[in-house]
Amino acid sequence: MDILNALVALLNFVVIPATAYGAQLALGALGVTLIYGILRFSNFAHGDTMAFGTAMTILVTWALQAAGITLGPLPTALLALPFAIALTAGLVLATDRVVYDYYRRVRAAPVILVMVSVGVMFVMNGLTRFVIGVDEINFADGARFVISARGFREATGLAEPLTLRSSQLITLITAALVVWALFWFLGRTRTGKSMRAFSDNEDLALLSGINPNRVVAVTWIIAAALATTAGTLYGLDKSFKAFNYFQLLLPIFAAAVVGGLGSPVGAIAGGFVIAFSEVGVTYAWKKVAGYLIPAWQPEGLLQLLSTEYKFAVSFAILIIVLLFKPTGLFKGKAV
Amino acid sequence: MSFLLAEGMTGGYGAADILHGCTLKVEKGQIAVIVGPNGAGKSTAMKAVFGMLKLRAGHVILDGEDITALTPQARVAKGMGFVPQVNNVFPTMSVEENLEMGAFLRRDDFRDTMEQVYDLFPILKQKRRQNAGELSGGQRQQVAVGRALMTRPKLLMLDEPTAGVSPIVMDELFDRIIEVARTGISILMVEQNARQALEIADMGYVLVQGANRYTDTGAALMADPEVRRTFLGG
Amino acid sequence: MSLRQPDAAAGGRLRAPLLFAAMAALVAIEAATGGWNTALGIVNMGLISAVLALGVNMQWGYAGLFNTGIVGFLALGGLAPVLIAMPPTPGAFAGGGPGIALAALVALASVIAAIAVNRRLRGRPRAIAIIAILVAGFFAYRALFDRAVAVIQAINPSAQGNLGGLGLPVLLAWPVGALFAAGAAWIIGKTALGLRSDYLAIATLGIGEIIVAVLRNEEWLSRGVMNVNGIPRPWPVPYEVQLQADPAFVSRMAGLGVDPVTGSTIMVKLLYTGLFLVVLLALIWAAQMALKSPWGRMMRAIRDNEIAAAAMGKDVTRRHLQIFVIGSAVCGLAGAMMITLDGQMTPGSYNPLRYTFLIWVMVIVGGSGNNWGSVLGGMLIWYLWIKAEAWGPVLMSFLTAGMAEGALKSHLLDSAAHMRLFTMGLILLLVLRFAPRGLLPEK
Ligand SMILES: Nc1ncnc2c1ncn2[C@@H]1O[C@H](COP(=O)(O)OP(=O)(O)OP(=O)(O)O)[C@@H](O)[C@H]1O
Ligand SMILES: [Mg+2]
């Protein structure tokens, strides 16, 4: 039995990738859950908002690179991020003014808003394709690895390699900072508290003199920031392809529902639940098992589901939660 | 002229009118109580006074100023505070945050007002870090009243503040309301416990089907045999 | 849904015939400029779109249910022609069939056991028992299933390597496709209906993606990315080569002054058109009868005021489940028709943007709640979708004609092709906002 190598393999293939992916999902789910809490509909355009935001990051990154500005070992995209957030926030605010505002005023049923968000999704999708095309784009620059496989092997003498890509570390640090800032904002500032009040009890918030338009605008800005950050981190970690972001919608929704729609803490927990399940179920456990029980030579790869079915994992979890606990792990707003 | 004068209010939620020329008055620092059967339109009248309902006729005058066209938010700024009958707290926010939200429009330091509320309802100080949704019914009503007091309103409107609380807590709440009125705040209150409410009321209104049936001082209504028989259960 | 529109009755009684006449005129223009072959191609796919839109309209227009997994039900229905009509792969059913059937039984049994446990037990023991049953069931299923699949895929992998079909007439696959979709819809509906309306939208989004993923990856079933070709034609439709070899047909075409090759393709398309029209009209007839029945009145009463209907003792969730299953079955039927028309199954082509959200545009533009509206929307939007592909670049080169040659101009020209989605989204938003009851409003 070789526990050390098994642990390294586990870290390398499951824990690190799932943590990074979970952080990306959590940021996406936070945006979905905030919009649900305040505007009271599931925003189907969120995946494409992420795609648009990432496209903006890429364009600004290219512009910076062309001007000879980089961040050294860090990806230039981090420098581009604030600009991209501003551009994306501008787009969603304009969308809100032109599209959603009307439906709020006539107090349309939530399902109409969901459908409207589908229309917005189409338009944003077209917009993203228009500005950046449909091809896969790799925009990560700077150092590739924090810990490289070779370096780790040489340093430890273990047979198993361990790699930590810089995009993964950056994801974790950025996500932690963003989540901390968000919770500080919601829990400590006047505007943040007014958003929570609005989400809790809209009528009473109005009676207290809270300005709904301001709350809505701030919500969209935060959602745009979260979406752009999540999308950029995902793109740095994997690569950018507009259609992949549409497909991220399902795990993001699943994360938000699992945590409880409307609950920010739930969104974060949900993101990690989904990510670890997805990676754990689609990982081939043969290697880890081989270190732990050398005598056992299993026939297959010990992979529960092939990676093509990773979305099925989110879906299965979603269904189980809907069946047994529709309010989610952290008691979301509505059933 | 009365501090609040809501005259001839007519209107409803949709096509049909709920209120039919309903009139309410509150004098400075006095307590006015609205009683009446379920569905009489008491809550509707409160909403109309607070601007949450479109009136087809009638007007609302506060301290000599016509506020009929103002939004509820603007009325808060003019010195009105409203505690709705249901959903009157922010359940996932702490007691203290509920009070802060009450003071949302205030840009000055409101810590002393919060202290006053805590003096009025000491239990809230004890529970100020707890979420309002986790409190008992009586405590929640105290939070709701406290929230409305945070703007230092000149007129406090309470829709059934004692709904669902025990008789002891009810007496206690009424005492607090009298205390509030003594500080010069006018109070307009809907009550299901008509006897106790009329006892502390300077003015009483009996509302039936959206119109004033009886209007008199609290004591006079209590003394009226007709009112006693039909609305106060003998 | 409470979609209000002041000019709902605009156009009055003549509105529908006029709009359908306009649609026919568009097709005729297409025939005159691009030939009958392309025109009929658009019509046939338009008819299938109309059937799809009809199914979605039942869910949305009658019950206000938002299904975002249409592509999945369509794809599942498309599996039926493969399994029913393809010639059997020798040895596949005998070799792998029992194993797969057994695996399916094990899966079913463990789900049923989990549900039973969920009803009987409480608290922690319940959770543990359910997880244990599902995990054990999953491993048993995988063991049986993997072995069976290996057997099937070993058979002549380059040409077949899949389960093959039963070799039955393909028309039989149409109701079977409907049944497949209905089964999937029942499972989803059972879970997500009765909760907030958003949850159905999210759950159907998921099932849509998963069904498509299964078809793409389960090669033993649908050959995945390798596609299934040569699905037999339905009963009255011959092959072009048969017609061209038929002297009677050739001489008739000569009499009309038509080249027999062109004539044969048009003939085949026309026969499909006839077949699809029969199905579509039968569906509309059934749907209209259902709407007028007490059942249909109740459905609409529920849709217009769910709370009041529930208060009157109507089982809203049950009714929603019925309509959701029926509507999805119609989508499955459309899927089977589409695969029959194409003669091949290409799992890679099921794109949700095209087969889910485009259908929504059809329903909304046509008029939510109006069956004829869905037909019109299906035909019209399909026509626009096809034409926009050609118009986009033309429009863009016209717009950029005055621009200097350069990167921007070529970028604009290149991206014209992507503008279709943008346009469809814009149409959806504009119709929802300014004419929420669509071209043919519900009465
Ligand atoms: N939001 C609403 N929309 C439509 N009708 C309403 C609404 N709220 C109340 N009504 C109707 O208005 C009438 C008066 O209701 P209201 O709540 O004002 O009565 P109330 O006197 O406060 O009764 P209670 O003592 O039960 O609180 C009732 O017939 C009620 O059905
Ligand atoms: Mg009331």
GROMACS .gro file of N, CA, C and O and ligand atoms in nm, chain B residues 13-14 18 36-45 47 85 159-160 190 192 207, ligand 1:
model
  111
  348TYR      N    1  -5.875   4.750  -0.529
  348TYR     CA    2  -5.758   4.685  -0.592
  348TYR      C    3  -5.778   4.668  -0.742
  348TYR      O    4  -5.684   4.664  -0.818
  349GLY      N    5  -5.903   4.653  -0.783
  349GLY     CA    6  -5.926   4.634  -0.925
  349GLY      C    7  -6.047   4.714  -0.968
  349GLY      O    8  -6.059   4.833  -0.936
  353ILE      N    9  -6.344   4.895  -0.287
  353ILE     CA   10  -6.353   4.836  -0.153
  353ILE      C   11  -6.392   4.945  -0.054
  353ILE      O   12  -6.472   4.926   0.034
  371GLY      N   13  -6.380   4.688   1.319
  371GLY     CA   14  -6.479   4.646   1.221
  371GLY      C   15  -6.464   4.499   1.190
  371GLY      O   16  -6.362   4.440   1.225
  372PRO      N   17  -6.565   4.442   1.127
  372PRO     CA   18  -6.559   4.298   1.099
  372PRO      C   19  -6.449   4.264   0.999
  372PRO      O   20  -6.396   4.353   0.931
  373ASN      N   21  -6.417   4.137   0.988
  373ASN     CA   22  -6.318   4.093   0.890
  373ASN      C   23  -6.364   4.130   0.750
  373ASN      O   24  -6.482   4.120   0.718
  374GLY      N   25  -6.269   4.176   0.670
  374GLY     CA   26  -6.303   4.209   0.532
  374GLY      C   27  -6.374   4.342   0.518
  374GLY      O   28  -6.423   4.376   0.410
  375ALA      N   29  -6.379   4.420   0.626
  375ALA     CA   30  -6.451   4.548   0.619
  375ALA      C   31  -6.373   4.648   0.534
  375ALA      O   32  -6.429   4.746   0.487
  376GLY      N   33  -6.245   4.623   0.517
  376GLY     CA   34  -6.163   4.718   0.442
  376GLY      C   35  -6.073   4.800   0.532
  376GLY      O   36  -6.022   4.904   0.491
  377LYS      N   37  -6.050   4.752   0.653
  377LYS     CA   38  -5.964   4.825   0.747
  377LYS      C   39  -5.822   4.835   0.692
  377LYS      O   40  -5.764   4.943   0.685
  378SER      N   41  -5.767   4.717   0.655
  378SER     CA   42  -5.630   4.720   0.601
  378SER      C   43  -5.625   4.801   0.473
  378SER      O   44  -5.527   4.872   0.447
  379THR      N   45  -5.729   4.788   0.394
  379THR     CA   46  -5.733   4.863   0.269
  379THR      C   47  -5.731   5.013   0.297
  379THR      O   48  -5.661   5.089   0.228
  380ALA      N   49  -5.805   5.055   0.399
  380ALA     CA   50  -5.805   5.198   0.434
  380ALA      C   51  -5.666   5.242   0.476
  380ALA      O   52  -5.620   5.351   0.437
  382LYS      N   53  -5.381   5.113   0.381
  382LYS     CA   54  -5.297   5.120   0.261
  382LYS      C   55  -5.329   5.246   0.183
  382LYS      O   56  -5.238   5.310   0.127
  420GLN      N   57  -5.007   4.460   0.831
  420GLN     CA   58  -5.066   4.353   0.912
  420GLN      C   59  -4.983   4.225   0.905
  420GLN      O   60  -4.964   4.157   1.005
  494ASP      N   61  -5.124   4.821   1.168
  494ASP     CA   62  -5.235   4.735   1.126
  494ASP      C   63  -5.233   4.608   1.211
  494ASP      O   64  -5.148   4.521   1.191
  495GLU      N   65  -5.323   4.601   1.307
  495GLU     CA   66  -5.335   4.487   1.398
  495GLU      C   67  -5.202   4.447   1.460
  495GLU      O   68  -5.153   4.336   1.440
  525VAL      N   69  -5.534   4.982   1.354
  525VAL     CA   70  -5.645   4.888   1.331
  525VAL      C   71  -5.637   4.784   1.439
  525VAL      O   72  -5.527   4.737   1.473
  527GLN      N   73  -5.824   4.424   1.621
  527GLN     CA   74  -5.924   4.318   1.628
  527GLN      C   75  -5.981   4.311   1.771
  527GLN      O   76  -6.098   4.281   1.790
  542LEU      N   77  -6.569   5.061   1.098
  542LEU     CA   78  -6.575   5.053   0.952
  542LEU      C   79  -6.656   4.930   0.913
  542LEU      O   80  -6.631   4.820   0.964
 1013LIG     N1   81  -5.451   4.266  -0.256
 1013LIG     C1   82  -5.584   4.254  -0.273
 1013LIG     N2   83  -5.634   4.240  -0.397
 1013LIG     C2   84  -5.767   4.230  -0.416
 1013LIG     N3   85  -5.856   4.233  -0.319
 1013LIG     C3   86  -5.814   4.248  -0.192
 1013LIG     C4   87  -5.674   4.260  -0.163
 1013LIG     N4   88  -5.660   4.272  -0.031
 1013LIG     C5   89  -5.784   4.271   0.021
 1013LIG     N5   90  -5.877   4.258  -0.076
 1013LIG     C6   91  -6.022   4.254  -0.056
 1013LIG     O1   92  -6.062   4.376   0.003
 1013LIG     C7   93  -6.160   4.355   0.101
 1013LIG     C8   94  -6.118   4.421   0.231
 1013LIG     O2   95  -5.999   4.358   0.274
 1013LIG     P1   96  -5.914   4.414   0.396
 1013LIG     O3   97  -5.789   4.336   0.404
 1013LIG     O4   98  -5.902   4.560   0.383
 1013LIG     O5   99  -6.009   4.378   0.519
 1013LIG     P2  100  -5.981   4.397   0.673
 1013LIG     O6  101  -6.088   4.481   0.722
 1013LIG     O7  102  -5.842   4.442   0.696
 1013LIG     O8  103  -6.001   4.250   0.726
 1013LIG     P3  104  -5.923   4.172   0.843
 1013LIG     O9  105  -5.986   4.210   0.969
 1013LIG    O10  106  -5.947   4.029   0.810
 1013LIG    O11  107  -5.779   4.208   0.834
 1013LIG     C9  108  -6.177   4.204   0.114
 1013LIG    O12  109  -6.296   4.168   0.046
 1013LIG    C10  110  -6.060   4.146   0.042
 1013LIG    O13  111  -6.096   4.028  -0.026
   0.00000   0.00000   0.00000
